[in-house]
XYZ file of N, CA and C in Angstrom:
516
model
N -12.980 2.497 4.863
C -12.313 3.736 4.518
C -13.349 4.831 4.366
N -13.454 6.140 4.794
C -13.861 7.105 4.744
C -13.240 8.107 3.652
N -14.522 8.788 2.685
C -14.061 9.645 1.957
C -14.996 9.194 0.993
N -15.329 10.881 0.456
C -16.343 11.033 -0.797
C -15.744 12.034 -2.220
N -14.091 12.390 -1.590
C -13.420 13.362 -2.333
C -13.310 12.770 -3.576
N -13.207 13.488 -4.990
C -12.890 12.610 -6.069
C -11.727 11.970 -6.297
N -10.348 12.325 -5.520
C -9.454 11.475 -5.469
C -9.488 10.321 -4.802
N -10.345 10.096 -3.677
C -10.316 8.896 -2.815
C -11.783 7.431 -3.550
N -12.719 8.420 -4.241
C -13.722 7.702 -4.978
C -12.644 7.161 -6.368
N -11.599 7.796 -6.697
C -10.998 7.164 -7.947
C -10.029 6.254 -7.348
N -9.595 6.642 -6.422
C -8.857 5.047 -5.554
C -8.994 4.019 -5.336
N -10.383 4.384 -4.743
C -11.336 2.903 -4.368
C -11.736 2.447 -5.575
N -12.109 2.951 -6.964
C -12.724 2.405 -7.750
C -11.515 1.635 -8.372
N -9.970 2.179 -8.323
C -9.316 1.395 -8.833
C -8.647 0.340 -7.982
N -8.572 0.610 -6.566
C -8.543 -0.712 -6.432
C -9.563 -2.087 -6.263
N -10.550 -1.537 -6.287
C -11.700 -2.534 -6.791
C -11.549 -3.400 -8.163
N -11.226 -2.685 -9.035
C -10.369 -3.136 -10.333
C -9.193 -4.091 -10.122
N -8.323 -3.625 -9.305
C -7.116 -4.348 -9.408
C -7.176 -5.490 -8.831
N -7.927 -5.486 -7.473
C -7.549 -6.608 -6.038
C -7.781 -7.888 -6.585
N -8.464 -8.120 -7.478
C -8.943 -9.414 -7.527
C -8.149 -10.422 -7.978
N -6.660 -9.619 -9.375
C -6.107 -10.200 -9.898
C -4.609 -10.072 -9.290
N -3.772 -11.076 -9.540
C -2.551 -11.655 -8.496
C -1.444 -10.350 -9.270
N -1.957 -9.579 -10.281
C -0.245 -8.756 -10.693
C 0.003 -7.924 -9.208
N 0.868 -7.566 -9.381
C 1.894 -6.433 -8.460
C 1.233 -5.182 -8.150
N 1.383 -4.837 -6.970
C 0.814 -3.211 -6.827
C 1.545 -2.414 -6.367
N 1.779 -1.367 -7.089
C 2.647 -0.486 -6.102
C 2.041 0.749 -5.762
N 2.098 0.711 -3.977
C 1.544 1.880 -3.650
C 2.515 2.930 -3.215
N 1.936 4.424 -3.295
C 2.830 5.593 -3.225
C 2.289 6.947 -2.811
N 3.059 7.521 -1.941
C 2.381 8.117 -1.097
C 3.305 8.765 0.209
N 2.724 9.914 0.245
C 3.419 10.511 2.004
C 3.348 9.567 2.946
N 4.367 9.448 3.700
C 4.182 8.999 5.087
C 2.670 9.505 5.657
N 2.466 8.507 5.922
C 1.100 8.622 6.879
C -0.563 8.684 6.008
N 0.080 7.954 4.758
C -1.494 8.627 4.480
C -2.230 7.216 4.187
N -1.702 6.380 4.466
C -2.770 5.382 5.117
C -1.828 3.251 3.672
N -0.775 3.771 3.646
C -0.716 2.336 2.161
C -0.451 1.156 2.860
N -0.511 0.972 4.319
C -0.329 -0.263 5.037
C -1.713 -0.249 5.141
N -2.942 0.631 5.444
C -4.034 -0.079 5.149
C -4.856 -0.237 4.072
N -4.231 0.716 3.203
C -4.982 -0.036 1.731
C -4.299 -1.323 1.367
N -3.136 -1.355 1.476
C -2.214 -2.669 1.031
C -3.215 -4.193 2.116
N -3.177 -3.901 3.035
C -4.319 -5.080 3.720
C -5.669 -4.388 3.397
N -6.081 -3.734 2.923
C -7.776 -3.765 1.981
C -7.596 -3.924 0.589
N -6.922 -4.139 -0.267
C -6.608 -4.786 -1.194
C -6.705 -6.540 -0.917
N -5.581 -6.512 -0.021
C -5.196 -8.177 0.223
C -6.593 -9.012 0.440
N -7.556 -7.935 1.183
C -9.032 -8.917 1.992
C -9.710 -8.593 0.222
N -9.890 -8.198 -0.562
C -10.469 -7.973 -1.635
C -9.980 -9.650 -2.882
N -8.631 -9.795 -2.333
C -8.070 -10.549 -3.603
C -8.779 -12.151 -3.455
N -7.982 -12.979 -4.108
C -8.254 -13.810 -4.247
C -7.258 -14.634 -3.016
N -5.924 -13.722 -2.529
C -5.216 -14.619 -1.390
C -5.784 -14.014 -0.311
N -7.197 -13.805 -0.412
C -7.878 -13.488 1.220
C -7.493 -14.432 1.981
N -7.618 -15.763 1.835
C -7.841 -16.349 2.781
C -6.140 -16.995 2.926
N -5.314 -16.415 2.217
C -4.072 -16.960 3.222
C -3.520 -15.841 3.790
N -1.944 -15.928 4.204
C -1.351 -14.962 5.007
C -1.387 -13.572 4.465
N -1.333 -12.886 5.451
C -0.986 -11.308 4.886
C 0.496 -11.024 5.942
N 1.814 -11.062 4.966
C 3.020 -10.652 5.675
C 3.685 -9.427 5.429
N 3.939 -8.511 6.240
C 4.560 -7.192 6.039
C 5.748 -7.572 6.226
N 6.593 -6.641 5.602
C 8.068 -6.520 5.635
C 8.572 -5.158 5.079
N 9.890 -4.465 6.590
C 10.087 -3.282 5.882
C 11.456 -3.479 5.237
N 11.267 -3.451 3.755
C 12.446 -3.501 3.373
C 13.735 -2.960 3.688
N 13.566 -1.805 4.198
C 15.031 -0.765 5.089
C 15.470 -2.047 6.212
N 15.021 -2.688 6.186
C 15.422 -3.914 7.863
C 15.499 -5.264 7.277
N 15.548 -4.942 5.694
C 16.011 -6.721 4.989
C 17.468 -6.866 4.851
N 18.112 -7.604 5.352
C 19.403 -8.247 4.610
C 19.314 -9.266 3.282
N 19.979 -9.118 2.443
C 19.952 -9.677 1.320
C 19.766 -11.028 1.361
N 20.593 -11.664 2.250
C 20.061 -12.891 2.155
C 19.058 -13.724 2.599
N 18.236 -12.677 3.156
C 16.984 -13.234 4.019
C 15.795 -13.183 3.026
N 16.019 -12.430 2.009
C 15.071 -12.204 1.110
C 14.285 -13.059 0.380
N 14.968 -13.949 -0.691
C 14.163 -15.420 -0.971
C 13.131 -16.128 0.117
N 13.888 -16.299 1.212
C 13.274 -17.055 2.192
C 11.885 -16.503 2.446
N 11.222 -15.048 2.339
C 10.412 -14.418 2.171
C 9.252 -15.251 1.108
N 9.688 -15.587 -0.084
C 8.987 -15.810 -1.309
C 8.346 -17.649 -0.812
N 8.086 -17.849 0.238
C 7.623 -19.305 0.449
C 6.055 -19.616 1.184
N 5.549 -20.270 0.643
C 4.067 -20.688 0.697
C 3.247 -19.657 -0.356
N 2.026 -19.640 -0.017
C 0.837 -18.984 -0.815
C 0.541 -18.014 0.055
N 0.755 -16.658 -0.193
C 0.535 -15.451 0.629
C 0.274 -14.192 -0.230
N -0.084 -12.792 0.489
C 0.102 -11.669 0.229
C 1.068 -10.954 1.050
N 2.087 -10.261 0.563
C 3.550 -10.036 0.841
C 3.550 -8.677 0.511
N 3.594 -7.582 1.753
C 3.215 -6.482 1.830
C 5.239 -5.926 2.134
N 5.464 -5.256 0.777
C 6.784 -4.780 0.925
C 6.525 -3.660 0.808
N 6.980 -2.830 2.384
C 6.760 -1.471 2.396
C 8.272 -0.965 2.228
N 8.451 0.722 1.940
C 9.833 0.934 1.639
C 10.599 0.134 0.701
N 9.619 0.044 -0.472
C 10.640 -0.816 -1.455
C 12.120 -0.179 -2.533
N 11.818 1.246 -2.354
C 12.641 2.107 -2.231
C 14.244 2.024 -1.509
N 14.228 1.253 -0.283
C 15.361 1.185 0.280
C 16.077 0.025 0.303
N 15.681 -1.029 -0.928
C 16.546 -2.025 -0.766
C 17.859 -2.412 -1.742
N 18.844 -2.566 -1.191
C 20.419 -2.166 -1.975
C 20.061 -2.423 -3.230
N 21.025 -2.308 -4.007
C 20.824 -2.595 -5.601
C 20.645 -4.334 -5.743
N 21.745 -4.838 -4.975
C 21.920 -6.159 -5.008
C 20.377 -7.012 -3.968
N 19.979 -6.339 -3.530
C 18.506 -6.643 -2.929
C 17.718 -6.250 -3.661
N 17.385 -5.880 -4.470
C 16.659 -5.490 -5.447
C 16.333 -6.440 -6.989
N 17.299 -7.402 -6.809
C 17.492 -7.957 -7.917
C 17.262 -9.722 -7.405
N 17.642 -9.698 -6.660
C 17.283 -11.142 -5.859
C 15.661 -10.981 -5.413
N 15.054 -9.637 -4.628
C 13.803 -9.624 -4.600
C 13.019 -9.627 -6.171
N 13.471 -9.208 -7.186
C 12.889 -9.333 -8.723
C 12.731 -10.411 -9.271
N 14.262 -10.942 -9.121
C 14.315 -12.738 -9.386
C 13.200 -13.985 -8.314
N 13.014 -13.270 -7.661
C 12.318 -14.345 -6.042
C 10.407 -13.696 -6.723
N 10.732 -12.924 -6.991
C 9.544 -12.390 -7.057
C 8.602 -12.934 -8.687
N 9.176 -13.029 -9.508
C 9.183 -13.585 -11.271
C 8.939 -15.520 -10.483
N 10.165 -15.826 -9.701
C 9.457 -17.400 -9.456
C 8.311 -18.013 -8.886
N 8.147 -16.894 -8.232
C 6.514 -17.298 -7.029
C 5.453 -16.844 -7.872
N 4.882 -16.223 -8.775
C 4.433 -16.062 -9.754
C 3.148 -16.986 -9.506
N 1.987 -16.754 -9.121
C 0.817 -17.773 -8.879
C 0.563 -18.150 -7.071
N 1.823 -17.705 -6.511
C 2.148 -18.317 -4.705
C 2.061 -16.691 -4.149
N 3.044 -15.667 -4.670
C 2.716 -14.430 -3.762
C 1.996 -13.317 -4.440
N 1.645 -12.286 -3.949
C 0.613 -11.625 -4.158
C 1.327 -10.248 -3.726
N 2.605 -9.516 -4.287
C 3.028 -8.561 -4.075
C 2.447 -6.805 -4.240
N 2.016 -6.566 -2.886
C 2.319 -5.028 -3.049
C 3.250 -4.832 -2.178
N 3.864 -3.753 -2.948
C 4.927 -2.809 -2.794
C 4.567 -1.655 -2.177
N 5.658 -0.525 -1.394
C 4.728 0.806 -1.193
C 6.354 1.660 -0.924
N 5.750 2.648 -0.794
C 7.133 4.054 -1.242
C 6.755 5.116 -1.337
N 7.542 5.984 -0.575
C 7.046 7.524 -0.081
C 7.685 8.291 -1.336
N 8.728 7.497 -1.735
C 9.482 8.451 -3.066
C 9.028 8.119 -4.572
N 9.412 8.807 -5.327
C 9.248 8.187 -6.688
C 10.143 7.237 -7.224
N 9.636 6.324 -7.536
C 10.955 5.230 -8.163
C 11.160 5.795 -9.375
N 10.182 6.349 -10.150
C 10.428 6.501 -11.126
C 11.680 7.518 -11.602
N 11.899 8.445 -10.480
C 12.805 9.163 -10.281
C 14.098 8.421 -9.723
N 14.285 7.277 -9.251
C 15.418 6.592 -8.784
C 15.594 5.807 -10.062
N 14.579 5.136 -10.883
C 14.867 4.556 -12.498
C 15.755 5.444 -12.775
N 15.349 6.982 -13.224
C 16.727 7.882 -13.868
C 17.921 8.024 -13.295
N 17.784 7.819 -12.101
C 19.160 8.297 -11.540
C 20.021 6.677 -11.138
N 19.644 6.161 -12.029
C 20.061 4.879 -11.677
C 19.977 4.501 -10.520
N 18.939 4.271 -9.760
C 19.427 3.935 -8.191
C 18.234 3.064 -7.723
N 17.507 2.671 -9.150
C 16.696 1.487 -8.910
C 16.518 0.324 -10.058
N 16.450 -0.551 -9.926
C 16.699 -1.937 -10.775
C 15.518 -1.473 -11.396
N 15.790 -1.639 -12.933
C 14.644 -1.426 -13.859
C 13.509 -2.332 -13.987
N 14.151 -3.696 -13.891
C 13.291 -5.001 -13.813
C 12.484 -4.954 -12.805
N 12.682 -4.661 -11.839
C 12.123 -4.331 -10.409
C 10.915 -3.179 -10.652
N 11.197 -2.202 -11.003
C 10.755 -0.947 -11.505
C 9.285 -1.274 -12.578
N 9.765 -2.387 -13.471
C 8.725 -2.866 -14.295
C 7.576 -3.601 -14.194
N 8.039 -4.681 -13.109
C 7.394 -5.758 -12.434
C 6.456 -5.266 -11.150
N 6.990 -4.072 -10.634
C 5.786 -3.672 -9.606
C 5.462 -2.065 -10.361
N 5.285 -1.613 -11.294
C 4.660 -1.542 -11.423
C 3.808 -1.029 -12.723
N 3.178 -2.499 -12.746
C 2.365 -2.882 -13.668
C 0.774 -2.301 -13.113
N 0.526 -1.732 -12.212
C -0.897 -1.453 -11.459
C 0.008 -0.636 -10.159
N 0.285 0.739 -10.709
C 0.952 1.571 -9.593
C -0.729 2.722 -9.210
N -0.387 2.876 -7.703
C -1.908 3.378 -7.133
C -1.078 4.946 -6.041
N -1.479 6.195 -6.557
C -1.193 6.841 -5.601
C -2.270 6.887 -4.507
N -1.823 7.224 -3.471
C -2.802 7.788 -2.173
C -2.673 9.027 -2.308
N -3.758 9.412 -2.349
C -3.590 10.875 -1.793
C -3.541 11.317 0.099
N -2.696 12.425 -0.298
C -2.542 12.807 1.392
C -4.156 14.001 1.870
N -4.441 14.353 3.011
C -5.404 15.094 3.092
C -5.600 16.133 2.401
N -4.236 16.963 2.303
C -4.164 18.234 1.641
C -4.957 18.254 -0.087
N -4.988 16.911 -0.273
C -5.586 16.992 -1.474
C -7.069 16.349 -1.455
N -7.311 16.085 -0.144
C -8.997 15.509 -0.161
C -9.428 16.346 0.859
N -9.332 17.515 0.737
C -9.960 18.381 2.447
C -10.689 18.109 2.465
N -12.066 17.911 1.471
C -13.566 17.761 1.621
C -13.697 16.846 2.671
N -12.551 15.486 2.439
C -13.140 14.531 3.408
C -12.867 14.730 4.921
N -12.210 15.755 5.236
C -11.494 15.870 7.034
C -12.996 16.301 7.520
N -14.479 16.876 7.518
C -15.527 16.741 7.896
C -15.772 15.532 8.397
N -15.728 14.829 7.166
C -16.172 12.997 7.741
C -15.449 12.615 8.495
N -13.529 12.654 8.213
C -12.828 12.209 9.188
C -13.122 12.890 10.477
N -13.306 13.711 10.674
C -13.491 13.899 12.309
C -14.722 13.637 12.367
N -15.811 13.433 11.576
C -17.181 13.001 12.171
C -16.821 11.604 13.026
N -16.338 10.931 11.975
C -16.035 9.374 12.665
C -15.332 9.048 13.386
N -13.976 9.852 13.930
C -13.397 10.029 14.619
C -13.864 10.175 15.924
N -14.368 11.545 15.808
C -15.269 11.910 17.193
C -16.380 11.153 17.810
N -17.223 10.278 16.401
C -18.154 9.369 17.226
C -17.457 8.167 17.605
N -16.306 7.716 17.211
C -15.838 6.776 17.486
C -15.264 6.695 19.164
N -14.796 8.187 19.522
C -14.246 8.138 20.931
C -14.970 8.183 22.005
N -16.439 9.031 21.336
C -17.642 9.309 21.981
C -18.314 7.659 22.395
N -18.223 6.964 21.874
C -18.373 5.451 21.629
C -17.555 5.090 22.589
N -16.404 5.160 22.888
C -15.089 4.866 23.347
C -15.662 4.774 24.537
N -15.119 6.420 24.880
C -15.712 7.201 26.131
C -16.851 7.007 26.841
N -17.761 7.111 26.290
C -19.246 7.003 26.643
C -19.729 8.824 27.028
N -19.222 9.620 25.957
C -18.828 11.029 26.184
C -19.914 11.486 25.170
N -20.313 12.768 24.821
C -21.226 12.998 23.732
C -20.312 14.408 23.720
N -19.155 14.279 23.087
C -18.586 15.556 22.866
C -19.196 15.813 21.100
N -19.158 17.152 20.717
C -19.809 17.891 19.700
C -18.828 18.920 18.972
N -19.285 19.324 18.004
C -18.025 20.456 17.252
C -19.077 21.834 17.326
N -18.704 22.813 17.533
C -19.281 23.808 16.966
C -19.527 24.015 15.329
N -20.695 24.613 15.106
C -20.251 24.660 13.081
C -19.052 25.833 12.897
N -18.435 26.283 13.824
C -17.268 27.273 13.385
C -15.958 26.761 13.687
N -15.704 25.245 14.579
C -14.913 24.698 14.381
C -14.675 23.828 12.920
């Protein structure tokens, strides 16, 4: 990961903190600002490095497929945890309290749950259980410092690609 902004140095430092131990993570964040790859740089940090890493978007779960989810020793990457019915929500809470030592749940969500807690439109238990170690991302708009680096690495990366030696002006 790239970035020296103080929001992205307090990210990394907390998930350095968190990864190691099996509680719940919930990540949160704009579309696009990167929680499918912190959620697998967490997972390579933990202790279930070395088993599966499974994504699942919750908007595309049916309820009863859900348990079946909670089997073997894994890290279980539930993105959009936001969109699962009420009654999916409560079977994933219950599935989730039994594997307890077997899965390694992060969660992730563009909205606030905490704002669906009030409006009733999210299972509280659910709400409690992920999150015990909740992690925002920040989007660029709040780390500009780092879009220098990002296009440094960017650009050497294509230049690499390419076999190109393209350059920025300092007024770009």
């Amino acid at each position: 990961f790239i970035g020296q902004s103080s929001y992205f140095l307090e990210l990394m430092r907390q998930i350095e903190l968190a990864a190691p131990y099996d509680f719940p993570i919930l990540l949160s964040g704009a579309c696009g600002v990167g929680k499918s790859s912190m959620a697998y740089f967490i997972h390579t940090k933990s202790t279930f490095s070395n088993f599966d890493f499974q994504t699942i978007d919750c908007a595309e779960l049916e309820n009863k497929t859900i348990e079946t989810l909670f089997v073997g020793k894994k890290t279980l990457y539930a993105k959009n945890i936001d969109t699962l019915t009420a009654q999916g929500q409560q079977v994933f809470t219950q599935a989730l309290k039994k594997s307890k030592g077997t899965i390694r749940c992060i969660a992730s969500t563009t909205v606030s749950l905490w704002k669906l807690l009030q409006n009733q439109q999210f299972n509280a238990n659910l709400f409690c259980v992920l999150h015990t170690f909740p992690l925002e991302i920040p989007s660029l708009k709040n780390r500009a410092g780092d879009i220098p680096l990002l296009i440094h690495y960017f650009l050497e990366k294509i230049n690499n690609q390419y076999k190109k030696n393209i350059t920025l002006t300092p007024q770009a």
